[in-house]
Amino acid sequence: MTAADETGCDTPPWGQVTPDAARRLLVAAVEAFAERGYHATTTRDIAGRAGMSPAALYIHYKTKEELLHRISRIGHDKALAILREASRAPGTPAERLAGAVRSFVGWHAAQHTTARVVQYELDALGEPARAEIVALRRRTDGVVRDLIEEGVRTGEFDVEDVPGTTVAVLSLCIDVARWFNVAGRRTPDQVGALYADLVLRMVGHRAP
């Protein structure tokens, strides 16, 4: 699945990008960065994938880094929104943590080309763009940490190191973007359900 294919998924990440030419360039950049890496990709590569001239790219984006920043911001905003929505749903901490993991993992599987760029090209950004994305990551961490802490307080979870467990949970979920294959035997929803069960085991969930 390419980034262009991903725009047909239930949670398209680029729907907010206008005009159409700017969106096409963003999708082309995602595909190029995912395939070749940020540093090995040129603006000519991106423009060519979008069916445009290199000069046309600069009408919409001043630099290659601006493209990466826009991709990273949209992707991290989406990831944070997914977790927040699940964390605010009715239910016990265990139910909400499981729901958050299912949604978060499902998105990283369904949008795996995009997610690889969003999650693994952060170091290519300069300041202050990198600081902005790091701040978003901290908010994402905070949603999961708060759920785990709540479960510990209610006695549902048995966790000695909440910060460390938070990092482990998020790392497990995000890494799906590295290996997920649409030709594999599990769908994004099935992977999400599997990981929700694994995470509840990680936090020592005690069923009532």
CSV table of N, CA, C and O in Angstrom, one decimal, residues 106-177:
chain,number,residue,atom,x,y,z
A,106,GLY,N,-4.1,0.1,15.1
A,106,GLY,CA,-4.8,0.0,13.8
A,106,GLY,C,-4.5,1.1,12.9
A,106,GLY,O,-4.3,0.8,11.7
A,107,TRP,N,-4.3,2.3,13.4
A,107,TRP,CA,-4.0,3.4,12.5
A,107,TRP,C,-2.5,3.3,12.0
A,107,TRP,O,-2.3,3.5,10.8
A,108,HIS,N,-1.6,2.9,12.9
A,108,HIS,CA,-0.2,2.7,12.4
A,108,HIS,C,-0.1,1.5,11.4
A,108,HIS,O,0.9,1.6,10.6
A,109,ALA,N,-1.0,0.6,11.5
A,109,ALA,CA,-1.0,-0.5,10.5
A,109,ALA,C,-1.6,-0.1,9.2
A,109,ALA,O,-1.0,-0.2,8.1
A,110,ALA,N,-2.8,0.5,9.3
A,110,ALA,CA,-3.5,0.9,8.1
A,110,ALA,C,-2.7,2.0,7.3
A,110,ALA,O,-2.7,2.1,6.1
A,111,GLN,N,-2.1,2.9,8.1
A,111,GLN,CA,-1.3,4.0,7.5
A,111,GLN,C,0.2,3.8,7.6
A,111,GLN,O,0.9,4.7,7.9
A,112,HIS,N,0.6,2.6,7.4
A,112,HIS,CA,2.0,2.2,7.8
A,112,HIS,C,3.1,3.0,7.0
A,112,HIS,O,4.1,3.3,7.6
A,113,THR,N,2.8,3.3,5.8
A,113,THR,CA,3.8,4.1,5.0
A,113,THR,C,3.9,5.5,5.6
A,113,THR,O,5.0,5.9,5.8
A,114,THR,N,2.8,6.1,5.8
A,114,THR,CA,2.8,7.4,6.4
A,114,THR,C,3.4,7.4,7.8
A,114,THR,O,4.2,8.2,8.2
A,115,ALA,N,3.0,6.4,8.6
A,115,ALA,CA,3.5,6.3,10.0
A,115,ALA,C,5.0,6.1,10.1
A,115,ALA,O,5.6,6.6,11.1
A,116,ARG,N,5.6,5.4,9.2
A,116,ARG,CA,7.0,5.2,9.2
A,116,ARG,C,7.7,6.6,9.1
A,116,ARG,O,8.7,6.8,9.8
A,117,VAL,N,7.2,7.4,8.2
A,117,VAL,CA,7.8,8.8,8.1
A,117,VAL,C,7.6,9.6,9.3
A,117,VAL,O,8.4,10.3,9.8
A,118,VAL,N,6.3,9.6,9.7
A,118,VAL,CA,5.9,10.4,10.9
A,118,VAL,C,6.7,10.1,12.1
A,118,VAL,O,7.2,10.9,12.9
A,119,GLN,N,6.9,8.8,12.4
A,119,GLN,CA,7.5,8.3,13.6
A,119,GLN,C,9.0,8.2,13.6
A,119,GLN,O,9.7,8.3,14.6
A,120,TYR,N,9.6,8.0,12.4
A,120,TYR,CA,11.0,7.7,12.4
A,120,TYR,C,11.9,8.7,11.6
A,120,TYR,O,13.1,8.4,11.5
A,121,GLU,N,11.4,9.8,11.2
A,121,GLU,CA,12.2,10.8,10.5
A,121,GLU,C,12.3,12.1,11.4
A,121,GLU,O,12.8,13.1,10.9
A,122,LEU,N,12.0,12.0,12.6
A,122,LEU,CA,12.0,13.2,13.5
A,122,LEU,C,13.4,13.9,13.6
A,122,LEU,O,13.4,15.1,13.5
A,123,ASP,N,14.4,13.1,13.6
A,123,ASP,CA,15.8,13.7,13.7
A,123,ASP,C,16.2,14.5,12.5
A,123,ASP,O,17.2,15.3,12.6
A,124,ALA,N,15.5,14.4,11.4
A,124,ALA,CA,15.8,15.2,10.2
A,124,ALA,C,15.3,16.6,10.3
A,124,ALA,O,15.7,17.5,9.6
A,125,LEU,N,14.4,16.9,11.3
A,125,LEU,CA,13.9,18.2,11.5
A,125,LEU,C,14.9,19.1,12.3
A,125,LEU,O,15.5,18.6,13.2
A,126,GLY,N,14.9,20.4,11.9
A,126,GLY,CA,15.7,21.3,12.6
A,126,GLY,C,14.9,22.0,13.7
A,126,GLY,O,13.6,21.8,13.8
A,127,GLU,N,15.5,22.8,14.6
A,127,GLU,CA,14.7,23.5,15.5
A,127,GLU,C,14.1,24.8,14.8
A,127,GLU,O,14.8,25.3,13.9
A,128,PRO,N,12.9,25.3,15.2
A,128,PRO,CA,12.1,24.8,16.3
A,128,PRO,C,11.1,23.7,15.9
A,128,PRO,O,10.3,23.3,16.7
A,129,ALA,N,11.1,23.3,14.6
A,129,ALA,CA,10.2,22.3,14.2
A,129,ALA,C,10.3,21.0,15.0
A,129,ALA,O,9.2,20.4,15.4
A,130,ARG,N,11.5,20.6,15.3
A,130,ARG,CA,11.7,19.3,16.0
A,130,ARG,C,11.1,19.5,17.5
A,130,ARG,O,10.4,18.6,18.0
A,131,ALA,N,11.3,20.7,18.1
A,131,ALA,CA,10.8,20.9,19.4
A,131,ALA,C,9.2,20.8,19.4
A,131,ALA,O,8.6,20.3,20.4
A,132,GLU,N,8.6,21.3,18.4
A,132,GLU,CA,7.2,21.3,18.3
A,132,GLU,C,6.7,19.9,18.2
A,132,GLU,O,5.7,19.5,18.9
A,133,ILE,N,7.3,19.0,17.5
A,133,ILE,CA,6.9,17.6,17.3
A,133,ILE,C,7.2,16.9,18.6
A,133,ILE,O,6.4,16.0,19.1
A,134,VAL,N,8.3,17.1,19.3
A,134,VAL,CA,8.6,16.5,20.5
A,134,VAL,C,7.6,16.8,21.6
A,134,VAL,O,7.2,16.0,22.4
A,135,ALA,N,7.1,18.1,21.6
A,135,ALA,CA,6.0,18.5,22.5
A,135,ALA,C,4.8,17.7,22.3
A,135,ALA,O,4.1,17.3,23.2
A,136,LEU,N,4.4,17.4,21.0
A,136,LEU,CA,3.3,16.6,20.7
A,136,LEU,C,3.5,15.2,21.2
A,136,LEU,O,2.5,14.5,21.7
A,137,ARG,N,4.7,14.7,21.0
A,137,ARG,CA,5.0,13.3,21.5
A,137,ARG,C,4.8,13.2,23.0
A,137,ARG,O,4.3,12.2,23.5
A,138,ARG,N,5.2,14.3,23.7
A,138,ARG,CA,5.0,14.2,25.2
A,138,ARG,C,3.5,14.2,25.6
A,138,ARG,O,3.2,13.5,26.5
A,139,ARG,N,2.7,14.9,24.8
A,139,ARG,CA,1.3,14.8,25.1
A,139,ARG,C,0.7,13.4,24.8
A,139,ARG,O,-0.1,12.9,25.5
A,140,THR,N,1.2,12.8,23.7
A,140,THR,CA,0.8,11.5,23.4
A,140,THR,C,1.2,10.5,24.6
A,140,THR,O,0.4,9.7,25.0
A,141,ASP,N,2.5,10.6,25.0
A,141,ASP,CA,2.9,9.8,26.1
A,141,ASP,C,2.0,10.0,27.4
A,141,ASP,O,1.7,9.1,28.1
A,142,GLY,N,1.6,11.3,27.6
A,142,GLY,CA,0.9,11.6,28.8
A,142,GLY,C,-0.5,11.0,28.8
A,142,GLY,O,-1.0,10.6,29.8
A,143,VAL,N,-1.1,10.8,27.6
A,143,VAL,CA,-2.4,10.1,27.6
A,143,VAL,C,-2.3,8.7,28.0
A,143,VAL,O,-3.1,8.2,28.9
A,144,VAL,N,-1.3,8.0,27.5
A,144,VAL,CA,-1.1,6.6,27.9
A,144,VAL,C,-0.7,6.5,29.4
A,144,VAL,O,-1.2,5.6,30.1
A,145,ARG,N,0.2,7.4,29.8
A,145,ARG,CA,0.7,7.3,31.2
A,145,ARG,C,-0.5,7.6,32.1
A,145,ARG,O,-0.6,6.9,33.2
A,146,ASP,N,-1.4,8.5,31.8
A,146,ASP,CA,-2.5,8.8,32.7
A,146,ASP,C,-3.4,7.6,32.8
A,146,ASP,O,-4.0,7.3,33.9
A,147,LEU,N,-3.6,6.9,31.7
A,147,LEU,CA,-4.5,5.7,31.7
A,147,LEU,C,-3.9,4.6,32.6
A,147,LEU,O,-4.6,4.0,33.4
A,148,ILE,N,-2.6,4.4,32.5
A,148,ILE,CA,-1.9,3.4,33.3
A,148,ILE,C,-1.9,3.8,34.8
A,148,ILE,O,-2.2,3.0,35.7
A,149,GLU,N,-1.7,5.1,35.1
A,149,GLU,CA,-1.7,5.5,36.5
A,149,GLU,C,-3.1,5.3,37.1
A,149,GLU,O,-3.3,5.0,38.2
A,150,GLU,N,-4.1,5.6,36.3
A,150,GLU,CA,-5.5,5.5,36.8
A,150,GLU,C,-5.8,4.0,37.1
A,150,GLU,O,-6.4,3.7,38.1
A,151,GLY,N,-5.3,3.1,36.2
A,151,GLY,CA,-5.5,1.7,36.5
A,151,GLY,C,-4.8,1.2,37.7
A,151,GLY,O,-5.3,0.3,38.4
A,152,VAL,N,-3.6,1.8,37.9
A,152,VAL,CA,-2.9,1.4,39.2
A,152,VAL,C,-3.6,1.9,40.4
A,152,VAL,O,-3.8,1.1,41.4
A,153,ARG,N,-4.2,3.1,40.3
A,153,ARG,CA,-4.9,3.6,41.5
A,153,ARG,C,-6.2,2.8,41.8
A,153,ARG,O,-6.5,2.6,43.0
A,154,THR,N,-6.8,2.3,40.7
A,154,THR,CA,-8.1,1.5,41.0
A,154,THR,C,-7.8,0.1,41.3
A,154,THR,O,-8.7,-0.7,41.6
A,155,GLY,N,-6.5,-0.3,41.2
A,155,GLY,CA,-6.1,-1.7,41.5
A,155,GLY,C,-6.3,-2.6,40.3
A,155,GLY,O,-6.1,-3.8,40.5
A,156,GLU,N,-6.6,-2.1,39.1
A,156,GLU,CA,-6.7,-3.0,37.9
A,156,GLU,C,-5.4,-3.4,37.4
A,156,GLU,O,-5.3,-4.4,36.7
A,157,PHE,N,-4.4,-2.5,37.5
A,157,PHE,CA,-3.1,-2.7,36.9
A,157,PHE,C,-2.0,-2.9,38.0
A,157,PHE,O,-2.1,-2.3,39.1
A,158,ASP,N,-1.1,-3.7,37.8
A,158,ASP,CA,0.1,-4.0,38.7
A,158,ASP,C,1.3,-3.5,38.0
A,158,ASP,O,2.0,-4.3,37.2
A,159,VAL,N,1.7,-2.2,38.1
A,159,VAL,CA,2.8,-1.6,37.4
A,159,VAL,C,3.7,-0.9,38.4
A,159,VAL,O,3.2,0.0,39.1
A,160,GLU,N,5.0,-1.3,38.5
A,160,GLU,CA,5.9,-0.6,39.4
A,160,GLU,C,6.5,0.6,38.8
A,160,GLU,O,6.7,1.7,39.4
A,161,ASP,N,6.8,0.6,37.5
A,161,ASP,CA,7.4,1.7,36.8
A,161,ASP,C,6.5,2.2,35.7
A,161,ASP,O,6.5,1.7,34.6
A,162,VAL,N,5.7,3.2,36.0
A,162,VAL,CA,4.7,3.7,35.1
A,162,VAL,C,5.4,4.4,33.9
A,162,VAL,O,5.0,4.1,32.7
A,163,PRO,N,6.3,5.3,34.1
A,163,PRO,CA,7.0,5.9,33.0
A,163,PRO,C,7.6,4.9,32.0
A,163,PRO,O,7.5,5.0,30.8
A,164,GLY,N,8.4,4.0,32.6
A,164,GLY,CA,9.0,3.0,31.8
A,164,GLY,C,8.0,2.1,31.0
A,164,GLY,O,8.2,1.8,29.8
A,165,THR,N,6.9,1.7,31.7
A,165,THR,CA,5.9,0.9,31.0
A,165,THR,C,5.2,1.7,29.9
A,165,THR,O,4.9,1.2,28.8
A,166,THR,N,5.0,3.0,30.1
A,166,THR,CA,4.4,3.9,29.1
A,166,THR,C,5.3,3.9,27.8
A,166,THR,O,4.8,3.7,26.7
A,167,VAL,N,6.6,4.0,28.0
A,167,VAL,CA,7.5,4.0,26.9
A,167,VAL,C,7.4,2.7,26.1
A,167,VAL,O,7.4,2.6,24.9
A,168,ALA,N,7.4,1.6,26.9
A,168,ALA,CA,7.4,0.2,26.3
A,168,ALA,C,6.1,0.0,25.5
A,168,ALA,O,6.1,-0.5,24.4
A,169,VAL,N,4.9,0.5,26.1
A,169,VAL,CA,3.7,0.3,25.4
A,169,VAL,C,3.7,1.1,24.1
A,169,VAL,O,3.3,0.6,23.0
A,170,LEU,N,4.1,2.4,24.1
A,170,LEU,CA,4.1,3.2,22.9
A,170,LEU,C,5.1,2.6,21.9
A,170,LEU,O,4.8,2.6,20.7
A,171,SER,N,6.2,2.2,22.3
A,171,SER,CA,7.2,1.6,21.4
A,171,SER,C,6.7,0.4,20.7
A,171,SER,O,6.9,0.2,19.4
A,172,LEU,N,6.0,-0.5,21.4
A,172,LEU,CA,5.4,-1.7,20.8
A,172,LEU,C,4.4,-1.3,19.8
A,172,LEU,O,4.4,-1.9,18.7
A,173,CYS,N,3.5,-0.3,20.1
A,173,CYS,CA,2.5,0.1,19.2
A,173,CYS,C,3.0,0.7,17.9
A,173,CYS,O,2.6,0.4,16.8
A,174,ILE,N,3.9,1.7,18.1
A,174,ILE,CA,4.5,2.4,17.0
A,174,ILE,C,5.3,1.5,16.0
A,174,ILE,O,5.2,1.7,14.8
A,175,ASP,N,5.9,0.5,16.5
A,175,ASP,CA,6.8,-0.3,15.7
A,175,ASP,C,6.0,-1.1,14.7
A,175,ASP,O,6.6,-1.6,13.7
A,176,VAL,N,4.7,-1.2,14.8
A,176,VAL,CA,3.9,-1.9,13.8
A,176,VAL,C,4.1,-1.3,12.5
A,176,VAL,O,4.1,-2.0,11.4
A,177,ALA,N,4.3,0.0,12.4
A,177,ALA,CA,4.5,0.7,11.1
A,177,ALA,C,5.8,0.2,10.4
A,177,ALA,O,5.8,0.3,9.2
